[in-house]
Amino acid sequence: MASISGYDSSSLGVLFSSLNRNNTTSSLLGGGSDLLGINYSDYATIRNGSYFKLLSAYYSKSDSTDSTTKVSPSISTAKDDAKTLTRIESAAESTEKSLSKLTATGKDSVFNKVEKTAEDGTKTQEYDRDAIYKAVKSYVDDYNSLLDRADDSKTKSILRAANSLKSNARANEKMLEKAGITVDADGRLSVDEKSFEKADMDKLKSLFTTHGSYATQTNVDLLKIASNAKSEAAKANTYSKNGMYTYNYSTGDLYNSGI
């Protein structure tokens, strides 16, 4: 005899003729199963529409939740846009690099004395003022450029570190002036080449190469600025709801939800 999914036509006939009756017998809907192995209690639930109502209620709630909970187009918790933060990070790294030329010791130190010969042939060991001036000028330019960049920031950790840079410069103002570097009221630096020729190179060397000196704290602040800018930039770079990468800072809650 032909069969469908393991059941013969006679068995299937019994099943469907039973489902078509208005008053189903207890043997079919009493929660048990006949020889076909089908639970008629579950089948009756489907037949009278209860299962359909349950599914409708479930998906209705799901659709409602999806419509009231929306991710904002661009999620970011940074207070500065990524371009501003990248500029700050780059400026901090450049300043740290120029500072390292003044803090280097040993054979790489810019303060290593060189042999110079006077007009009368006398040879002496002196500081290479031209090389030192170039290193100081490079540092001063990078330092001031960094402060200009940091002033554009709205990130508190960056502003604190920048203010620490200025405070450190003002705290060492007298020593820096003796070394040929002037500090203004805002903590920015300047160096005059002619005045630098008369500067005390020993004091300048001490400011940049002695542990715990001006350069030590300056380096700490530079590392903080670069690190904080990098950290904030990671928050500013986000994905939009369409999967597009964006550099724009977006204020507001992470989620706009009706829940």
PDB file of C-alpha atoms in Angstrom:
ATOM      1  CA  MET A   1       0.000   0.000   0.000  1.00  0.00           C
ATOM      2  CA  ALA A   2       1.318   3.471  -0.879  1.00  0.00           C
ATOM      3  CA  SER A   3       2.548   5.554   2.071  1.00  0.00           C
ATOM      4  CA  ILE A   4       3.415   9.196   2.907  1.00  0.00           C
ATOM      5  CA  SER A   5       6.240   9.823   5.384  1.00  0.00           C
ATOM      6  CA  GLY A   6       5.864   6.357   6.834  1.00  0.00           C
ATOM      7  CA  TYR A   7       2.039   6.403   7.117  1.00  0.00           C
ATOM      8  CA  ASP A   8      -0.221   4.405   4.824  1.00  0.00           C
ATOM      9  CA  SER A   9      -3.306   5.878   3.145  1.00  0.00           C
ATOM     10  CA  SER A  10      -5.651   4.135   5.560  1.00  0.00           C
ATOM     11  CA  SER A  11      -4.003   5.753   8.581  1.00  0.00           C
ATOM     12  CA  LEU A  12      -4.028   9.206   7.014  1.00  0.00           C
ATOM     13  CA  GLY A  13      -7.684   8.821   6.191  1.00  0.00           C
ATOM     14  CA  VAL A  14      -8.475   8.174   9.854  1.00  0.00           C
ATOM     15  CA  LEU A  15      -6.485  11.292  10.876  1.00  0.00           C
ATOM     16  CA  PHE A  16      -8.134  13.786   8.509  1.00  0.00           C
ATOM     17  CA  SER A  17     -11.624  12.432   8.873  1.00  0.00           C
ATOM     18  CA  SER A  18     -11.257  12.942  12.626  1.00  0.00           C
ATOM     19  CA  LEU A  19     -10.094  16.562  12.245  1.00  0.00           C
ATOM     20  CA  ASN A  20     -13.125  17.381  10.093  1.00  0.00           C
ATOM     21  CA  ARG A  21     -15.623  16.448  12.817  1.00  0.00           C
ATOM     22  CA  ASN A  22     -17.205  19.239  14.854  1.00  0.00           C
ATOM     23  CA  ASN A  23     -17.180  17.165  18.035  1.00  0.00           C
ATOM     24  CA  THR A  24     -13.863  15.373  18.279  1.00  0.00           C
ATOM     25  CA  THR A  25     -13.822  12.274  20.414  1.00  0.00           C
ATOM     26  CA  SER A  26     -11.773  12.074  23.561  1.00  0.00           C
ATOM     27  CA  SER A  27      -9.548   9.451  22.049  1.00  0.00           C
ATOM     28  CA  LEU A  28      -8.337  12.049  19.560  1.00  0.00           C
ATOM     29  CA  LEU A  29      -8.200  15.226  21.745  1.00  0.00           C
ATOM     30  CA  GLY A  30      -7.648  13.829  25.181  1.00  0.00           C
ATOM     31  CA  GLY A  31      -3.975  14.657  25.152  1.00  0.00           C
ATOM     32  CA  GLY A  32      -2.839  11.214  23.968  1.00  0.00           C
ATOM     33  CA  SER A  33      -1.651   9.825  20.660  1.00  0.00           C
ATOM     34  CA  ASP A  34      -3.042   7.176  18.393  1.00  0.00           C
ATOM     35  CA  LEU A  35      -0.907   4.705  16.523  1.00  0.00           C
ATOM     36  CA  LEU A  36       0.331   7.454  14.230  1.00  0.00           C
ATOM     37  CA  GLY A  37       2.269   8.998  17.146  1.00  0.00           C
ATOM     38  CA  ILE A  38       0.578  12.421  16.772  1.00  0.00           C
ATOM     39  CA  ASN A  39      -0.399  14.427  19.889  1.00  0.00           C
ATOM     40  CA  TYR A  40      -3.981  15.459  19.151  1.00  0.00           C
ATOM     41  CA  SER A  41      -4.089  17.967  22.013  1.00  0.00           C
ATOM     42  CA  ASP A  42      -1.374  20.042  20.301  1.00  0.00           C
ATOM     43  CA  TYR A  43      -3.055  19.629  16.960  1.00  0.00           C
ATOM     44  CA  ALA A  44      -6.336  20.841  18.403  1.00  0.00           C
ATOM     45  CA  THR A  45      -4.593  23.974  19.693  1.00  0.00           C
ATOM     46  CA  ILE A  46      -3.451  24.736  16.169  1.00  0.00           C
ATOM     47  CA  ARG A  47      -6.860  23.917  14.714  1.00  0.00           C
ATOM     48  CA  ASN A  48      -8.888  26.204  17.016  1.00  0.00           C
ATOM     49  CA  GLY A  49      -6.619  29.199  16.385  1.00  0.00           C
ATOM     50  CA  SER A  50      -4.931  29.537  19.819  1.00  0.00           C
ATOM     51  CA  TYR A  51      -1.467  28.918  18.410  1.00  0.00           C
ATOM     52  CA  PHE A  52      -1.990  31.550  15.719  1.00  0.00           C
ATOM     53  CA  LYS A  53      -3.045  34.127  18.340  1.00  0.00           C
ATOM     54  CA  LEU A  54       0.054  33.361  20.412  1.00  0.00           C
ATOM     55  CA  LEU A  55       2.388  33.864  17.456  1.00  0.00           C
ATOM     56  CA  SER A  56       0.625  37.080  16.436  1.00  0.00           C
ATOM     57  CA  ALA A  57       1.006  38.525  19.948  1.00  0.00           C
ATOM     58  CA  TYR A  58       4.696  37.571  20.065  1.00  0.00           C
ATOM     59  CA  TYR A  59       5.665  39.120  16.727  1.00  0.00           C
ATOM     60  CA  SER A  60       3.520  42.180  17.380  1.00  0.00           C
ATOM     61  CA  LYS A  61       5.562  42.875  20.536  1.00  0.00           C
ATOM     62  CA  SER A  62       8.833  42.250  18.681  1.00  0.00           C
ATOM     63  CA  ASP A  63       7.898  44.673  15.884  1.00  0.00           C
ATOM     64  CA  SER A  64       6.859  47.287  18.438  1.00  0.00           C
ATOM     65  CA  THR A  65      10.196  47.005  20.240  1.00  0.00           C
ATOM     66  CA  ASP A  66      12.132  47.352  16.966  1.00  0.00           C
ATOM     67  CA  SER A  67      10.194  50.494  16.035  1.00  0.00           C
ATOM     68  CA  THR A  68      10.745  52.247  19.375  1.00  0.00           C
ATOM     69  CA  THR A  69      14.388  51.323  19.942  1.00  0.00           C
ATOM     70  CA  LYS A  70      16.678  52.905  17.378  1.00  0.00           C
ATOM     71  CA  VAL A  71      20.433  53.283  17.346  1.00  0.00           C
ATOM     72  CA  SER A  72      21.454  56.853  16.681  1.00  0.00           C
ATOM     73  CA  PRO A  73      23.033  57.482  13.247  1.00  0.00           C
ATOM     74  CA  SER A  74      26.490  58.021  14.701  1.00  0.00           C
ATOM     75  CA  ILE A  75      27.603  56.917  18.143  1.00  0.00           C
ATOM     76  CA  SER A  76      30.497  58.709  19.822  1.00  0.00           C
ATOM     77  CA  THR A  77      31.421  59.686  23.355  1.00  0.00           C
ATOM     78  CA  ALA A  78      34.367  61.929  22.428  1.00  0.00           C
ATOM     79  CA  LYS A  79      34.097  65.695  22.921  1.00  0.00           C
ATOM     80  CA  ASP A  80      36.387  66.496  19.961  1.00  0.00           C
ATOM     81  CA  ASP A  81      36.182  65.353  16.370  1.00  0.00           C
ATOM     82  CA  ALA A  82      38.781  62.867  15.173  1.00  0.00           C
ATOM     83  CA  LYS A  83      40.634  65.379  12.985  1.00  0.00           C
ATOM     84  CA  THR A  84      41.230  67.723  15.916  1.00  0.00           C
ATOM     85  CA  LEU A  85      42.417  64.853  18.100  1.00  0.00           C
ATOM     86  CA  THR A  86      44.728  63.533  15.385  1.00  0.00           C
ATOM     87  CA  ARG A  87      46.348  66.947  15.032  1.00  0.00           C
ATOM     88  CA  ILE A  88      46.848  67.175  18.790  1.00  0.00           C
ATOM     89  CA  GLU A  89      48.347  63.698  18.980  1.00  0.00           C
ATOM     90  CA  SER A  90      50.679  64.439  16.068  1.00  0.00           C
ATOM     91  CA  ALA A  91      51.768  67.765  17.605  1.00  0.00           C
ATOM     92  CA  ALA A  92      52.463  66.096  20.952  1.00  0.00           C
ATOM     93  CA  GLU A  93      54.560  63.397  19.294  1.00  0.00           C
ATOM     94  CA  SER A  94      56.529  66.003  17.314  1.00  0.00           C
ATOM     95  CA  THR A  95      57.214  67.989  20.484  1.00  0.00           C
ATOM     96  CA  GLU A  96      58.313  64.849  22.319  1.00  0.00           C
ATOM     97  CA  LYS A  97      60.663  64.026  19.439  1.00  0.00           C
ATOM     98  CA  SER A  98      62.264  67.476  19.435  1.00  0.00           C
ATOM     99  CA  LEU A  99      62.528  67.358  23.220  1.00  0.00           C
ATOM    100  CA  SER A 100      64.322  64.002  23.035  1.00  0.00           C
ATOM    101  CA  LYS A 101      67.134  65.637  21.050  1.00  0.00           C
ATOM    102  CA  LEU A 102      67.763  67.907  24.033  1.00  0.00           C
ATOM    103  CA  THR A 103      67.424  65.176  26.655  1.00  0.00           C
ATOM    104  CA  ALA A 104      69.649  62.631  24.892  1.00  0.00           C
ATOM    105  CA  THR A 105      72.815  61.662  26.750  1.00  0.00           C
ATOM    106  CA  GLY A 106      76.071  59.943  25.855  1.00  0.00           C
ATOM    107  CA  LYS A 107      77.378  60.141  22.316  1.00  0.00           C
ATOM    108  CA  ASP A 108      73.992  61.369  21.050  1.00  0.00           C
ATOM    109  CA  SER A 109      73.850  64.365  23.375  1.00  0.00           C
ATOM    110  CA  VAL A 110      73.648  67.748  21.693  1.00  0.00           C
ATOM    111  CA  PHE A 111      75.514  69.090  24.727  1.00  0.00           C
ATOM    112  CA  ASN A 112      78.669  67.148  23.989  1.00  0.00           C
ATOM    113  CA  LYS A 113      81.520  69.609  23.694  1.00  0.00           C
ATOM    114  CA  VAL A 114      83.450  69.910  20.467  1.00  0.00           C
ATOM    115  CA  GLU A 115      86.994  71.005  19.862  1.00  0.00           C
ATOM    116  CA  LYS A 116      87.389  74.546  18.570  1.00  0.00           C
ATOM    117  CA  THR A 117      90.523  76.306  17.423  1.00  0.00           C
ATOM    118  CA  ALA A 118      91.055  79.994  18.168  1.00  0.00           C
ATOM    119  CA  GLU A 119      92.815  82.415  15.780  1.00  0.00           C
ATOM    120  CA  ASP A 120      96.034  81.996  17.663  1.00  0.00           C
ATOM    121  CA  GLY A 121      95.817  78.241  17.243  1.00  0.00           C
ATOM    122  CA  THR A 122      94.672  77.520  20.765  1.00  0.00           C
ATOM    123  CA  LYS A 123      92.328  74.542  20.977  1.00  0.00           C
ATOM    124  CA  THR A 124      89.513  74.368  23.476  1.00  0.00           C
ATOM    125  CA  GLN A 125      86.503  72.153  24.262  1.00  0.00           C
ATOM    126  CA  GLU A 126      83.282  74.135  23.951  1.00  0.00           C
ATOM    127  CA  TYR A 127      79.561  73.654  23.515  1.00  0.00           C
ATOM    128  CA  ASP A 128      78.344  73.635  19.927  1.00  0.00           C
ATOM    129  CA  ARG A 129      75.998  76.618  20.371  1.00  0.00           C
ATOM    130  CA  ASP A 130      74.746  76.515  16.789  1.00  0.00           C
ATOM    131  CA  ALA A 131      73.645  72.884  17.104  1.00  0.00           C
ATOM    132  CA  ILE A 132      72.110  73.515  20.528  1.00  0.00           C
ATOM    133  CA  TYR A 133      70.241  76.593  19.302  1.00  0.00           C
ATOM    134  CA  LYS A 134      68.736  74.654  16.385  1.00  0.00           C
ATOM    135  CA  ALA A 135      67.567  71.933  18.776  1.00  0.00           C
ATOM    136  CA  VAL A 136      66.082  74.457  21.212  1.00  0.00           C
ATOM    137  CA  LYS A 137      64.379  76.423  18.415  1.00  0.00           C
ATOM    138  CA  SER A 138      62.836  73.247  17.026  1.00  0.00           C
ATOM    139  CA  TYR A 139      61.536  72.294  20.466  1.00  0.00           C
ATOM    140  CA  VAL A 140      60.126  75.780  21.154  1.00  0.00           C
ATOM    141  CA  ASP A 141      58.298  75.872  17.805  1.00  0.00           C
ATOM    142  CA  ASP A 142      56.804  72.413  18.319  1.00  0.00           C
ATOM    143  CA  TYR A 143      55.880  73.220  21.915  1.00  0.00           C
ATOM    144  CA  ASN A 144      53.980  76.382  20.947  1.00  0.00           C
ATOM    145  CA  SER A 145      52.288  74.642  18.029  1.00  0.00           C
ATOM    146  CA  LEU A 146      51.073  71.928  20.398  1.00  0.00           C
ATOM    147  CA  LEU A 147      49.559  74.484  22.769  1.00  0.00           C
ATOM    148  CA  ASP A 148      47.744  76.082  19.832  1.00  0.00           C
ATOM    149  CA  ARG A 149      46.300  72.687  18.903  1.00  0.00           C
ATOM    150  CA  ALA A 150      45.391  71.831  22.488  1.00  0.00           C
ATOM    151  CA  ASP A 151      43.527  75.129  22.863  1.00  0.00           C
ATOM    152  CA  ASP A 152      41.057  73.835  20.259  1.00  0.00           C
ATOM    153  CA  SER A 153      40.242  70.805  22.395  1.00  0.00           C
ATOM    154  CA  LYS A 154      37.192  70.323  24.603  1.00  0.00           C
ATOM    155  CA  THR A 155      38.595  67.195  26.247  1.00  0.00           C
ATOM    156  CA  LYS A 156      39.345  67.857  29.912  1.00  0.00           C
ATOM    157  CA  SER A 157      42.245  65.395  30.180  1.00  0.00           C
ATOM    158  CA  ILE A 158      44.010  67.057  27.240  1.00  0.00           C
ATOM    159  CA  LEU A 159      43.402  70.552  28.600  1.00  0.00           C
ATOM    160  CA  ARG A 160      44.709  69.531  32.031  1.00  0.00           C
ATOM    161  CA  ALA A 161      47.928  68.158  30.562  1.00  0.00           C
ATOM    162  CA  ALA A 162      48.368  71.277  28.405  1.00  0.00           C
ATOM    163  CA  ASN A 163      47.886  73.498  31.449  1.00  0.00           C
ATOM    164  CA  SER A 164      50.453  71.395  33.278  1.00  0.00           C
ATOM    165  CA  LEU A 165      52.913  72.096  30.454  1.00  0.00           C
ATOM    166  CA  LYS A 166      52.368  75.827  30.904  1.00  0.00           C
ATOM    167  CA  SER A 167      52.596  75.661  34.693  1.00  0.00           C
ATOM    168  CA  ASN A 168      55.840  73.717  34.487  1.00  0.00           C
ATOM    169  CA  ALA A 169      57.317  76.337  32.153  1.00  0.00           C
ATOM    170  CA  ARG A 170      56.291  79.184  34.469  1.00  0.00           C
ATOM    171  CA  ALA A 171      57.692  77.332  37.475  1.00  0.00           C
ATOM    172  CA  ASN A 172      61.078  77.139  35.705  1.00  0.00           C
ATOM    173  CA  GLU A 173      60.846  80.611  34.177  1.00  0.00           C
ATOM    174  CA  LYS A 174      63.955  82.078  35.796  1.00  0.00           C
ATOM    175  CA  MET A 175      66.135  79.099  34.955  1.00  0.00           C
ATOM    176  CA  LEU A 176      64.855  79.041  31.385  1.00  0.00           C
ATOM    177  CA  GLU A 177      65.568  82.745  30.936  1.00  0.00           C
ATOM    178  CA  LYS A 178      69.160  82.244  32.084  1.00  0.00           C
ATOM    179  CA  ALA A 179      69.372  79.491  29.497  1.00  0.00           C
ATOM    180  CA  GLY A 180      68.119  81.843  26.761  1.00  0.00           C
ATOM    181  CA  ILE A 181      64.452  80.791  26.709  1.00  0.00           C
ATOM    182  CA  THR A 182      61.694  83.274  27.563  1.00  0.00           C
ATOM    183  CA  VAL A 183      58.322  82.295  29.042  1.00  0.00           C
ATOM    184  CA  ASP A 184      55.312  84.555  28.444  1.00  0.00           C
ATOM    185  CA  ALA A 185      52.254  84.989  30.672  1.00  0.00           C
ATOM    186  CA  ASP A 186      50.393  82.200  28.878  1.00  0.00           C
ATOM    187  CA  GLY A 187      53.206  79.705  29.328  1.00  0.00           C
ATOM    188  CA  ARG A 188      54.428  79.829  25.736  1.00  0.00           C
ATOM    189  CA  LEU A 189      58.131  79.873  24.934  1.00  0.00           C
ATOM    190  CA  SER A 190      60.382  81.974  22.732  1.00  0.00           C
ATOM    191  CA  VAL A 191      64.103  82.028  21.992  1.00  0.00           C
ATOM    192  CA  ASP A 192      66.191  84.826  20.486  1.00  0.00           C
ATOM    193  CA  GLU A 193      69.289  83.739  18.594  1.00  0.00           C
ATOM    194  CA  LYS A 194      71.415  86.754  19.594  1.00  0.00           C
ATOM    195  CA  SER A 195      70.452  86.487  23.253  1.00  0.00           C
ATOM    196  CA  PHE A 196      71.058  82.756  23.118  1.00  0.00           C
ATOM    197  CA  GLU A 197      74.737  83.352  22.305  1.00  0.00           C
ATOM    198  CA  LYS A 198      75.171  84.704  25.838  1.00  0.00           C
ATOM    199  CA  ALA A 199      73.035  82.051  27.527  1.00  0.00           C
ATOM    200  CA  ASP A 200      74.396  79.770  30.256  1.00  0.00           C
ATOM    201  CA  MET A 201      74.794  76.394  28.511  1.00  0.00           C
ATOM    202  CA  ASP A 202      75.462  74.566  31.769  1.00  0.00           C
ATOM    203  CA  LYS A 203      72.082  75.683  33.128  1.00  0.00           C
ATOM    204  CA  LEU A 204      70.384  74.791  29.859  1.00  0.00           C
ATOM    205  CA  LYS A 205      71.941  71.329  29.933  1.00  0.00           C
ATOM    206  CA  SER A 206      70.797  70.867  33.526  1.00  0.00           C
ATOM    207  CA  LEU A 207      67.221  71.827  32.622  1.00  0.00           C
ATOM    208  CA  PHE A 208      67.028  69.171  29.916  1.00  0.00           C
ATOM    209  CA  THR A 209      69.243  66.320  31.077  1.00  0.00           C
ATOM    210  CA  THR A 210      68.933  66.221  34.868  1.00  0.00           C
ATOM    211  CA  HIS A 211      66.446  63.758  36.339  1.00  0.00           C
ATOM    212  CA  GLY A 212      63.448  65.533  37.861  1.00  0.00           C
ATOM    213  CA  SER A 213      64.178  68.699  35.911  1.00  0.00           C
ATOM    214  CA  TYR A 214      61.977  70.820  33.662  1.00  0.00           C
ATOM    215  CA  ALA A 215      62.288  68.328  30.818  1.00  0.00           C
ATOM    216  CA  THR A 216      61.218  65.371  32.986  1.00  0.00           C
ATOM    217  CA  GLN A 217      57.804  66.817  33.824  1.00  0.00           C
ATOM    218  CA  THR A 218      57.405  68.189  30.307  1.00  0.00           C
ATOM    219  CA  ASN A 219      57.915  64.742  28.835  1.00  0.00           C
ATOM    220  CA  VAL A 220      55.292  63.272  31.178  1.00  0.00           C
ATOM    221  CA  ASP A 221      52.748  65.883  30.065  1.00  0.00           C
ATOM    222  CA  LEU A 222      53.525  65.306  26.392  1.00  0.00           C
ATOM    223  CA  LEU A 223      52.946  61.577  26.746  1.00  0.00           C
ATOM    224  CA  LYS A 224      49.641  62.256  28.531  1.00  0.00           C
ATOM    225  CA  ILE A 225      48.422  64.551  25.773  1.00  0.00           C
ATOM    226  CA  ALA A 226      49.324  62.080  23.018  1.00  0.00           C
ATOM    227  CA  SER A 227      47.785  59.155  24.889  1.00  0.00           C
ATOM    228  CA  ASN A 228      44.571  61.007  25.755  1.00  0.00           C
ATOM    229  CA  ALA A 229      44.174  62.291  22.205  1.00  0.00           C
ATOM    230  CA  LYS A 230      44.598  58.781  20.816  1.00  0.00           C
ATOM    231  CA  SER A 231      42.111  57.365  23.311  1.00  0.00           C
ATOM    232  CA  GLU A 232      39.513  60.048  22.533  1.00  0.00           C
ATOM    233  CA  ALA A 233      40.016  59.605  18.784  1.00  0.00           C
ATOM    234  CA  ALA A 234      39.039  55.949  19.149  1.00  0.00           C
ATOM    235  CA  LYS A 235      35.710  57.125  20.588  1.00  0.00           C
ATOM    236  CA  ALA A 236      35.203  59.739  17.882  1.00  0.00           C
ATOM    237  CA  ASN A 237      35.675  57.287  14.993  1.00  0.00           C
ATOM    238  CA  THR A 238      32.335  55.491  14.717  1.00  0.00           C
ATOM    239  CA  TYR A 239      30.103  53.650  12.335  1.00  0.00           C
ATOM    240  CA  SER A 240      26.853  55.108  11.079  1.00  0.00           C
ATOM    241  CA  LYS A 241      23.579  53.180  10.947  1.00  0.00           C
ATOM    242  CA  ASN A 242      24.302  52.444   7.283  1.00  0.00           C
ATOM    243  CA  GLY A 243      27.670  50.879   8.120  1.00  0.00           C
ATOM    244  CA  MET A 244      29.647  53.896   6.917  1.00  0.00           C
ATOM    245  CA  TYR A 245      32.723  54.950   8.890  1.00  0.00           C
ATOM    246  CA  THR A 246      32.504  58.531  10.101  1.00  0.00           C
ATOM    247  CA  TYR A 247      34.871  60.990  11.767  1.00  0.00           C
ATOM    248  CA  ASN A 248      32.102  63.220  13.040  1.00  0.00           C
ATOM    249  CA  TYR A 249      31.309  63.674  16.686  1.00  0.00           C
ATOM    250  CA  SER A 250      27.642  63.211  17.509  1.00  0.00           C
ATOM    251  CA  THR A 251      26.167  64.320  20.822  1.00  0.00           C
ATOM    252  CA  GLY A 252      23.227  62.766  22.565  1.00  0.00           C
ATOM    253  CA  ASP A 253      22.289  59.442  24.079  1.00  0.00           C
ATOM    254  CA  LEU A 254      23.661  56.244  22.630  1.00  0.00           C
ATOM    255  CA  TYR A 255      20.122  55.010  22.123  1.00  0.00           C
ATOM    256  CA  ASN A 256      16.826  56.758  21.520  1.00  0.00           C
ATOM    257  CA  SER A 257      14.414  54.337  23.047  1.00  0.00           C
ATOM    258  CA  GLY A 258      10.785  54.341  24.065  1.00  0.00           C
ATOM    259  CA  ILE A 259      11.419  51.604  26.595  1.00  0.00           C
TER     260      ILE A 259
END
